[in-house]
XYZ file of C-alpha atoms in Angstrom:
564
model
C -8.616 -5.971 34.901
C -5.355 -4.188 35.500
C -1.712 -5.072 35.424
C 1.692 -3.504 35.183
C 1.392 -3.788 31.416
C -1.684 -1.597 31.091
C -1.715 0.557 34.200
C 0.379 3.391 32.822
C -1.145 6.839 32.249
C -1.837 7.498 28.595
C -2.144 3.779 27.725
C -4.975 3.074 30.147
C -7.646 0.864 28.632
C -11.149 2.333 28.181
C -13.740 1.493 30.826
C -16.235 -1.223 29.903
C -19.961 -0.486 29.708
C -22.947 -1.830 27.711
C -22.238 0.430 24.719
C -18.675 -0.882 24.444
C -19.922 -4.465 24.144
C -22.751 -3.387 21.818
C -21.497 -0.190 20.147
C -24.782 0.124 18.243
C -26.295 1.323 21.530
C -23.957 4.296 21.292
C -24.199 5.298 17.635
C -27.778 4.324 16.704
C -29.513 6.968 18.907
C -27.276 9.621 17.326
C -27.954 8.472 13.764
C -29.126 11.371 11.586
C -31.528 9.956 9.025
C -31.745 13.125 6.960
C -27.980 13.418 6.549
C -26.704 9.852 6.645
C -29.382 7.487 5.322
C -29.127 8.307 1.621
C -25.292 8.053 1.378
C -25.381 4.870 3.481
C -27.927 3.282 1.140
C -25.943 4.282 -1.946
C -22.757 2.892 -0.363
C -24.632 -0.293 0.553
C -25.579 -0.874 -3.087
C -21.985 -0.337 -4.212
C -20.706 -2.599 -1.437
C -23.148 -5.368 -2.338
C -21.940 -5.189 -5.947
C -18.460 -6.008 -4.643
C -19.452 -8.410 -1.844
C -21.456 -10.794 -4.018
C -18.770 -11.813 -6.544
C -15.934 -11.609 -3.993
C -17.822 -13.760 -1.467
C -18.479 -16.337 -4.178
C -14.811 -16.217 -5.187
C -13.508 -16.521 -1.636
C -15.794 -19.504 -1.114
C -13.955 -21.093 -4.019
C -10.628 -20.301 -2.378
C -11.900 -21.944 0.826
C -12.880 -25.004 -1.219
C -16.631 -24.796 -0.539
C -19.735 -24.075 -2.698
C -20.411 -20.425 -3.630
C -23.418 -20.017 -1.347
C -21.176 -20.604 1.693
C -19.411 -17.315 1.034
C -22.731 -15.480 0.667
C -24.063 -16.949 3.930
C -20.909 -15.795 5.695
C -21.107 -12.280 4.241
C -24.749 -11.803 5.268
C -24.245 -13.013 8.830
C -20.971 -11.149 9.294
C -22.123 -7.694 8.171
C -25.298 -7.973 10.259
C -23.619 -9.066 13.482
C -20.568 -6.796 13.182
C -22.950 -3.842 12.789
C -24.196 -4.666 16.309
C -20.900 -5.514 17.973
C -18.126 -3.852 15.943
C -16.382 -0.745 17.175
C -15.433 0.811 13.810
C -18.113 2.780 11.985
C -17.541 1.720 8.369
C -15.341 -1.381 8.611
C -16.673 -4.207 6.436
C -16.308 -7.722 7.839
C -16.816 -10.634 5.485
C -15.042 -13.413 3.574
C -11.426 -12.405 2.944
C -8.519 -13.857 1.025
C -6.126 -14.705 3.860
C -8.644 -16.453 6.114
C -10.233 -18.216 3.118
C -6.909 -19.667 1.985
C -5.903 -20.615 5.527
C -9.337 -22.144 6.130
C -8.907 -24.295 3.010
C -5.501 -25.458 4.215
C -6.809 -26.356 7.685
C -9.930 -28.085 6.369
C -7.850 -30.178 3.963
C -5.974 -31.571 6.960
C -9.122 -32.116 9.037
C -11.086 -33.727 6.196
C -8.499 -36.431 5.579
C -10.686 -38.958 7.444
C -13.735 -38.296 5.266
C -15.461 -35.507 7.223
C -17.664 -33.070 5.291
C -15.531 -30.069 4.199
C -18.540 -27.709 4.301
C -19.372 -28.678 7.882
C -15.702 -28.382 8.847
C -15.478 -24.936 7.257
C -18.508 -23.710 9.226
C -17.205 -25.323 12.417
C -13.855 -23.615 11.919
C -15.643 -20.260 11.707
C -17.567 -20.987 14.913
C -14.527 -22.214 16.859
C -12.310 -19.310 15.806
C -15.162 -16.930 16.609
C -15.567 -18.331 20.113
C -11.827 -18.011 20.693
C -11.949 -14.397 19.491
C -14.908 -13.661 21.773
C -13.122 -15.199 24.741
C -9.990 -13.188 23.984
C -12.072 -10.025 23.742
C -13.822 -10.651 27.072
C -10.418 -11.294 28.677
C -9.122 -8.093 27.048
C -6.376 -9.803 25.100
C -6.288 -7.377 22.189
C -2.516 -7.233 22.505
C -2.240 -10.739 20.975
C -2.098 -9.040 17.585
C 1.426 -7.939 18.485
C 2.643 -11.532 18.309
C 2.687 -11.254 14.533
C 5.102 -8.547 13.487
C 3.857 -6.194 10.790
C 6.675 -7.151 8.369
C 5.818 -10.838 8.728
C 2.089 -10.134 8.379
C 2.637 -7.986 5.284
C 4.932 -10.617 3.768
C 2.444 -13.367 4.603
C -0.440 -11.468 2.996
C 1.696 -10.580 -0.048
C 2.837 -14.180 -0.531
C -0.651 -15.522 0.113
C -2.143 -13.036 -2.360
C 0.294 -14.154 -5.051
C -0.490 -17.770 -4.178
C -4.220 -17.044 -4.520
C -3.674 -15.413 -7.903
C -1.750 -18.463 -9.126
C -4.446 -20.713 -7.669
C -7.114 -18.913 -9.727
C -5.308 -19.333 -13.042
C -6.784 -22.760 -13.766
C -10.356 -21.399 -13.733
C -9.267 -18.183 -15.481
C -7.623 -20.112 -18.322
C -9.725 -23.289 -18.365
C -6.882 -25.725 -17.624
C -6.693 -28.624 -15.163
C -4.054 -28.170 -12.429
C -3.473 -30.673 -9.628
C -0.435 -29.316 -7.748
C -0.340 -28.163 -4.126
C 2.271 -25.393 -3.882
C 1.913 -22.122 -5.777
C 5.297 -22.482 -7.470
C 4.472 -25.921 -8.862
C 1.007 -24.755 -9.933
C 2.547 -21.827 -11.812
C 4.930 -24.202 -13.558
C 2.085 -26.488 -14.598
C 0.045 -23.547 -15.921
C 2.929 -22.599 -18.205
C 3.746 -26.187 -19.160
C 0.128 -26.900 -20.155
C -0.365 -23.818 -22.299
C -1.575 -26.046 -25.104
C -4.485 -27.185 -22.935
C -5.789 -23.682 -22.210
C -9.411 -23.310 -23.298
C -9.564 -20.453 -25.870
C -13.108 -19.296 -24.990
C -12.363 -19.290 -21.275
C -9.067 -17.466 -21.790
C -10.734 -14.726 -23.830
C -13.540 -14.267 -21.300
C -11.283 -14.414 -18.238
C -8.586 -12.094 -19.552
C -11.179 -9.642 -20.867
C -12.948 -9.578 -17.478
C -9.676 -9.115 -15.601
C -8.525 -6.353 -17.941
C -11.839 -4.546 -17.577
C -11.732 -4.801 -13.778
C -8.189 -3.462 -13.555
C -8.919 -0.720 -16.073
C -12.054 0.480 -14.307
C -10.251 0.472 -10.968
C -7.467 2.606 -12.396
C -9.337 5.052 -14.646
C -12.942 4.987 -13.343
C -12.689 4.078 -9.671
C -16.211 5.261 -8.854
C -17.736 2.782 -11.320
C -18.657 -0.528 -9.591
C -16.365 -2.601 -11.774
C -17.240 -5.957 -10.218
C -20.956 -5.355 -10.783
C -20.409 -4.257 -14.392
C -18.265 -7.293 -15.202
C -20.508 -9.805 -13.420
C -23.737 -8.515 -14.966
C -22.119 -8.308 -18.385
C -20.751 -11.862 -18.143
C -24.095 -13.306 -17.010
C -25.860 -11.470 -19.827
C -23.349 -12.800 -22.368
C -23.757 -16.384 -21.156
C -27.542 -16.107 -21.322
C -27.607 -14.359 -24.694
C -25.208 -16.724 -26.447
C -26.088 -19.923 -24.585
C -22.522 -20.379 -23.371
C -23.676 -22.554 -20.463
C -24.007 -25.478 -22.869
C -20.479 -26.565 -22.000
C -18.658 -23.864 -23.931
C -17.418 -22.362 -20.674
C -17.705 -23.456 -17.032
C -20.353 -21.667 -14.947
C -21.129 -21.779 -11.215
C -24.205 -23.969 -11.595
C -26.885 -24.534 -8.978
C -27.032 -22.115 -6.023
C -29.653 -22.861 -3.323
C -32.260 -20.137 -2.882
C -32.962 -18.628 0.539
C -31.080 -18.675 3.834
C -30.442 -21.772 5.938
C -31.695 -21.948 9.519
C -28.932 -21.307 12.068
C -27.514 -24.522 13.510
C -24.294 -25.993 14.827
C -22.251 -27.801 12.150
C -22.837 -31.545 12.281
C -19.489 -32.936 13.419
C -18.621 -35.165 16.386
C -17.013 -34.070 19.649
C -13.533 -35.319 18.741
C -13.588 -33.386 15.486
C -14.793 -30.273 17.355
C -11.687 -30.460 19.536
C -9.454 -30.729 16.466
C -11.277 -27.838 14.801
C -10.888 -25.664 17.900
C -7.135 -26.217 17.925
C -6.977 -25.342 14.233
C -9.147 -22.287 14.867
C -6.355 -20.705 16.910
C -4.402 -20.186 13.682
C -7.335 -18.317 12.145
C -7.532 -16.145 15.262
C -4.014 -14.838 14.756
C -4.211 -14.369 11.001
C -7.812 -13.173 10.767
C -7.633 -10.757 13.677
C -4.264 -9.392 12.607
C -5.542 -8.646 9.119
C -8.852 -7.333 10.454
C -7.205 -5.125 13.070
C -4.899 -3.683 10.411
C -7.969 -2.897 8.285
C -9.759 -1.315 11.267
C -6.699 0.818 12.022
C -6.475 2.006 8.412
C -10.183 2.858 8.340
C -10.015 4.682 11.678
C -7.163 6.837 10.393
C -9.552 8.320 7.835
C -12.564 8.603 10.160
C -10.738 9.898 13.238
C -11.988 7.063 15.454
C -9.998 5.261 18.120
C -9.659 1.526 17.631
C -10.315 -0.600 20.711
C -8.507 -3.879 20.061
C -10.553 -5.717 22.692
C -13.840 -4.613 21.139
C -12.594 -5.564 17.676
C -11.958 -9.050 19.060
C -15.557 -9.182 20.284
C -16.928 -7.882 16.976
C -14.824 -10.241 14.863
C -15.648 -13.146 17.161
C -19.395 -12.554 17.046
C -19.260 -12.178 13.243
C -17.408 -15.483 12.858
C -19.761 -17.357 15.185
C -22.770 -16.036 13.266
C -21.171 -16.893 9.920
C -20.494 -20.462 11.055
C -23.967 -20.974 12.537
C -25.496 -20.012 9.178
C -23.234 -22.453 7.345
C -20.704 -19.864 6.232
C -16.919 -19.669 6.251
C -14.572 -17.710 8.499
C -14.510 -13.929 8.034
C -12.347 -10.937 8.908
C -12.193 -7.206 8.413
C -11.434 -6.188 4.836
C -9.549 -3.035 3.911
C -10.448 -3.188 0.202
C -14.195 -3.591 0.800
C -14.140 -0.950 3.549
C -12.310 1.470 1.270
C -14.812 0.818 -1.532
C -17.710 1.429 0.834
C -16.145 4.629 2.132
C -15.435 5.856 -1.393
C -19.129 5.326 -2.194
C -20.076 7.602 0.713
C -20.635 5.251 3.683
C -21.177 7.030 6.991
C -22.088 4.223 9.406
C -22.725 0.492 9.681
C -26.129 1.123 8.098
C -24.280 0.916 4.765
C -23.147 -2.607 5.641
C -26.645 -3.574 6.822
C -28.146 -2.385 3.549
C -25.533 -4.390 1.636
C -26.478 -7.433 3.710
C -30.152 -6.903 2.862
C -29.276 -6.852 -0.853
C -27.336 -10.109 -0.417
C -30.393 -11.698 1.222
C -32.535 -10.521 -1.697
C -29.957 -11.967 -4.078
C -30.148 -15.400 -2.467
C -33.930 -15.377 -2.220
C -34.741 -14.008 -5.677
C -31.642 -13.857 -7.900
C -29.827 -17.098 -7.055
C -30.827 -18.733 -10.388
C -29.341 -15.766 -12.250
C -25.938 -16.236 -10.623
C -25.923 -19.856 -11.708
C -24.933 -18.477 -15.132
C -21.885 -16.622 -13.766
C -18.737 -18.011 -15.455
C -16.077 -19.413 -13.138
C -13.454 -17.506 -15.139
C -15.130 -14.203 -14.231
C -15.242 -15.157 -10.555
C -11.515 -15.862 -10.742
C -10.958 -12.491 -12.425
C -12.827 -10.725 -9.609
C -10.726 -12.509 -6.972
C -7.456 -11.762 -8.786
C -8.357 -8.084 -9.187
C -9.248 -7.895 -5.476
C -5.974 -9.369 -4.181
C -3.677 -7.945 -6.861
C -2.732 -4.776 -4.893
C -1.673 -6.856 -1.888
C 0.506 -9.226 -3.939
C 3.265 -6.716 -4.645
C 6.680 -8.148 -3.619
C 7.818 -4.582 -2.962
C 6.157 -4.847 0.459
C 8.861 -7.382 1.307
C 11.768 -5.895 -0.642
C 11.297 -2.470 0.963
C 12.105 -4.011 4.348
C 15.759 -4.369 3.313
C 16.383 -0.638 3.582
C 14.735 -0.405 7.016
C 15.768 -3.480 8.991
C 17.643 -6.576 7.791
C 16.124 -8.859 10.435
C 12.605 -7.824 9.414
C 13.603 -8.457 5.804
C 14.888 -11.941 6.637
C 11.705 -12.869 8.511
C 9.489 -11.354 5.826
C 11.310 -12.919 2.877
C 11.335 -16.338 4.557
C 7.584 -16.137 5.182
C 6.899 -14.922 1.639
C 8.884 -17.730 0.021
C 7.472 -20.442 2.287
C 3.895 -19.431 1.480
C 4.679 -19.991 -2.198
C 6.579 -23.272 -1.918
C 5.010 -24.836 1.182
C 1.652 -24.840 2.964
C -0.013 -21.733 4.367
C -0.162 -22.624 8.064
C 3.432 -23.916 8.449
C 4.680 -20.815 6.612
C 2.778 -18.595 9.039
C 4.104 -20.494 12.058
C 7.691 -20.184 10.822
C 7.202 -16.471 10.179
C 5.811 -15.837 13.666
C 8.573 -17.934 15.233
C 11.248 -15.999 13.347
C 9.781 -12.646 14.339
C 9.732 -13.709 18.004
C 13.305 -15.007 17.793
C 14.459 -11.717 16.284
C 12.510 -9.811 18.951
C 14.340 -11.725 21.665
C 17.628 -11.091 19.855
C 16.955 -7.348 19.781
C 16.131 -7.395 23.487
C 19.257 -9.426 24.233
C 21.738 -7.161 22.456
C 20.880 -3.536 23.238
C 23.437 -0.804 22.744
C 25.322 0.346 25.836
C 27.096 3.619 25.043
C 29.053 6.311 26.815
C 27.515 9.756 26.420
C 28.965 13.205 27.049
C 27.433 16.603 27.383
C 27.512 18.659 24.177
C 27.586 22.425 23.759
C 23.771 22.635 23.597
C 23.479 20.899 26.973
C 22.230 17.537 25.702
C 24.026 14.245 26.262
C 25.103 12.455 23.097
C 26.984 9.284 22.246
C 30.777 9.658 22.327
C 32.257 9.746 18.820
C 35.757 8.620 17.818
C 36.878 12.233 17.374
C 35.394 13.444 20.695
C 37.401 16.136 22.512
C 39.426 15.370 25.600
C 37.500 14.726 28.811
C 36.833 17.712 31.056
C 36.230 15.381 34.004
C 38.152 12.127 33.397
C 36.926 10.713 36.709
C 33.227 10.762 35.659
C 31.527 8.627 32.982
C 27.899 8.612 31.858
C 26.587 5.334 30.434
C 23.268 4.948 28.617
C 21.620 1.512 28.496
C 19.259 1.601 25.510
C 16.628 -0.974 26.489
C 14.693 -2.353 29.425
C 17.030 -4.084 31.882
C 15.869 -7.712 31.958
C 17.263 -11.214 32.222
C 18.038 -11.439 28.495
C 20.454 -8.484 28.491
C 21.472 -7.632 32.055
C 24.978 -9.044 31.612
C 25.652 -6.554 28.797
C 25.461 -3.652 31.237
C 27.951 -5.284 33.583
C 30.361 -6.130 30.747
C 30.101 -2.639 29.280
C 30.989 -1.005 32.600
C 33.877 -3.460 33.087
C 35.243 -2.402 29.683
C 34.885 1.244 30.663
C 36.836 0.643 33.875
C 39.668 -0.984 31.928
C 39.880 2.024 29.590
C 39.507 4.719 32.260
C 41.856 4.099 35.198
C 41.024 7.468 36.807
C 37.295 6.733 36.932
C 35.665 7.502 40.297
C 32.001 7.830 39.355
C 29.708 6.097 36.869
C 26.301 7.580 36.098
C 23.744 5.210 34.591
C 21.409 7.195 32.337
C 18.248 5.106 32.750
C 16.058 7.139 30.413
C 15.520 4.127 28.140
C 15.142 1.532 30.919
C 11.352 1.350 30.868
C 11.223 -1.964 32.716
C 13.307 -3.836 35.269
C 12.962 -7.489 36.212
C 14.525 -9.409 39.111
C 17.614 -10.307 37.065
C 18.065 -6.659 36.113
C 17.770 -5.665 39.764
C 20.376 -8.291 40.704
C 22.670 -6.945 37.970
C 22.402 -3.425 39.416
C 23.133 -4.751 42.898
C 26.158 -6.744 41.694
C 27.436 -3.809 39.611
C 27.163 -1.429 42.536
C 29.095 -3.846 44.740
C 31.876 -4.416 42.205
C 32.287 -0.697 41.585
C 32.338 0.059 45.320
C 35.176 -2.433 45.795
C 37.217 -0.397 43.305
C 36.326 2.911 44.894
C 33.903 3.904 42.117
C 30.476 5.306 42.941
C 27.404 4.288 40.883
C 24.605 6.815 40.454
C 21.268 6.470 38.644
C 19.608 9.216 36.619
C 16.220 9.658 34.928
C 14.568 6.532 36.348
C 11.116 5.813 34.878
C 8.048 5.575 37.072
C 7.657 1.832 36.549
C 11.365 1.084 37.019
C 11.444 3.285 40.157
C 8.559 1.282 41.597
C 10.398 -1.939 40.823
C 13.512 -0.582 42.552
C 11.447 0.220 45.631
C 9.832 -3.201 45.745
C 13.193 -4.918 45.337
C 14.741 -2.939 48.207
C 17.357 -1.338 45.923
C 15.868 2.130 46.337
C 17.114 2.185 49.930
C 20.591 1.076 48.838
C 20.764 3.867 46.250
C 19.279 6.518 48.540
C 20.871 9.855 47.682
C 22.251 8.450 44.426
C 19.067 8.601 42.311
C 18.764 11.862 40.368
C 16.095 13.364 38.081
C 18.696 14.643 35.580
C 22.046 13.407 34.315
C 23.764 16.729 35.029
C 22.753 16.566 38.688
C 24.121 13.040 38.912
C 27.535 14.138 37.606
C 27.937 16.922 40.188
C 29.295 16.493 43.700
């Protein structure tokens, strides 16, 4: 599939072949057992130590039983290993999609539908949408969420998740919806905090943060989880002293479609579109970060296919929605992962856990699970990710801050929608108000914007104007108004050169603006010349018929356009 948007030289999309749809066909034959197997197995063990408690915790965030997170993790790592395009990216339950899934399911379950079935159906529907987008090569959809808005959304959501875990961490009952109200209730009910739970939860959290900071190679989550289970068993704390996970079914369920009716499937599919944007955006950002360290090229279309297949598999096995995870990928890489074999070995350990060790995890305290989740999302909750935008771009800051605040005081999905809408509005605003400046040749031969203290004109009858954007319907009138202003200020003007270096695109309105501008200037005895026209814009000029009108007045360099 080709178009004007992807036809250009260095941005050509890679050709499709069987190994692009199933990347394992490309890397598996080249796998070097002697060099890679041992580090992959070691990394798989370390990854499993992180996946098990985090998957259980993210299931809690999604509002479903703990085994749902484990089912999702097993299916996701297995299927992404076959279809994913990034060698060590870990796909599994993640904070953003878990929280958004909970928000969507709460709306869908208002008529009494089973939340577990809805959660699995949401994973399947979002996965099918991702697969379809990948087959249609729509990887560019990630650009609809600006990075500032995405970072602010993840930061606000991470803080919201932390606040949402405080009730289990401290052993207090909280019934509020928004994060701000929940935080207020946690403080107001300090007298109701359970002392034993507080001690255990705070100790676990402190140990996790400390190990991450001073002993990063130690599997902190595994140490804390095993220690907590051992303490509960040794001291009989599951007698009601502290809350534990309780019964976890042993084994894996048979794959099947979630049991919901056709009408509910339609509602779930609509809701799944929100997960597509959030999950793929976060996953693509993780894939990009991982590829920076491995030297790989990220194919957005293939990542859509990989993420889609992983979500469909997770849902068919009764799991929740999944996405790429930067923290788990980084942990796996730090442990020595070389390929997706590390993720497959971690998945095998998770299967063994469900088949053999499920009764052991029934003794895991809920406070420790909350501590694991808080420690995992803590780095992403820093408000500095939003505040730093102020020094770069005020519009990005406004969109980011609005999204961040709304996530904390409102619901997740509406906050995301507002953030995306704001980023698109600001994008249109930027496109609608580009700078149009007069430039003059400096001593080093380059053309620069005219400053207030610029020297007197050498050629007062010639002006060079630079339009600093694509010339489209949203901004075409700015070029005409800028040249009109120039004519009012320069009565001796006989030639205007349009430096089109930054006009990468030209639509029909832009072409009409050029035609009208040329006519108005000609009436006043002023000649319009074009310089440095891009390949795409030149083609658009030719198709519009303007190339013939400007024959002899289109130049490769600005200097040539200023000469007689």
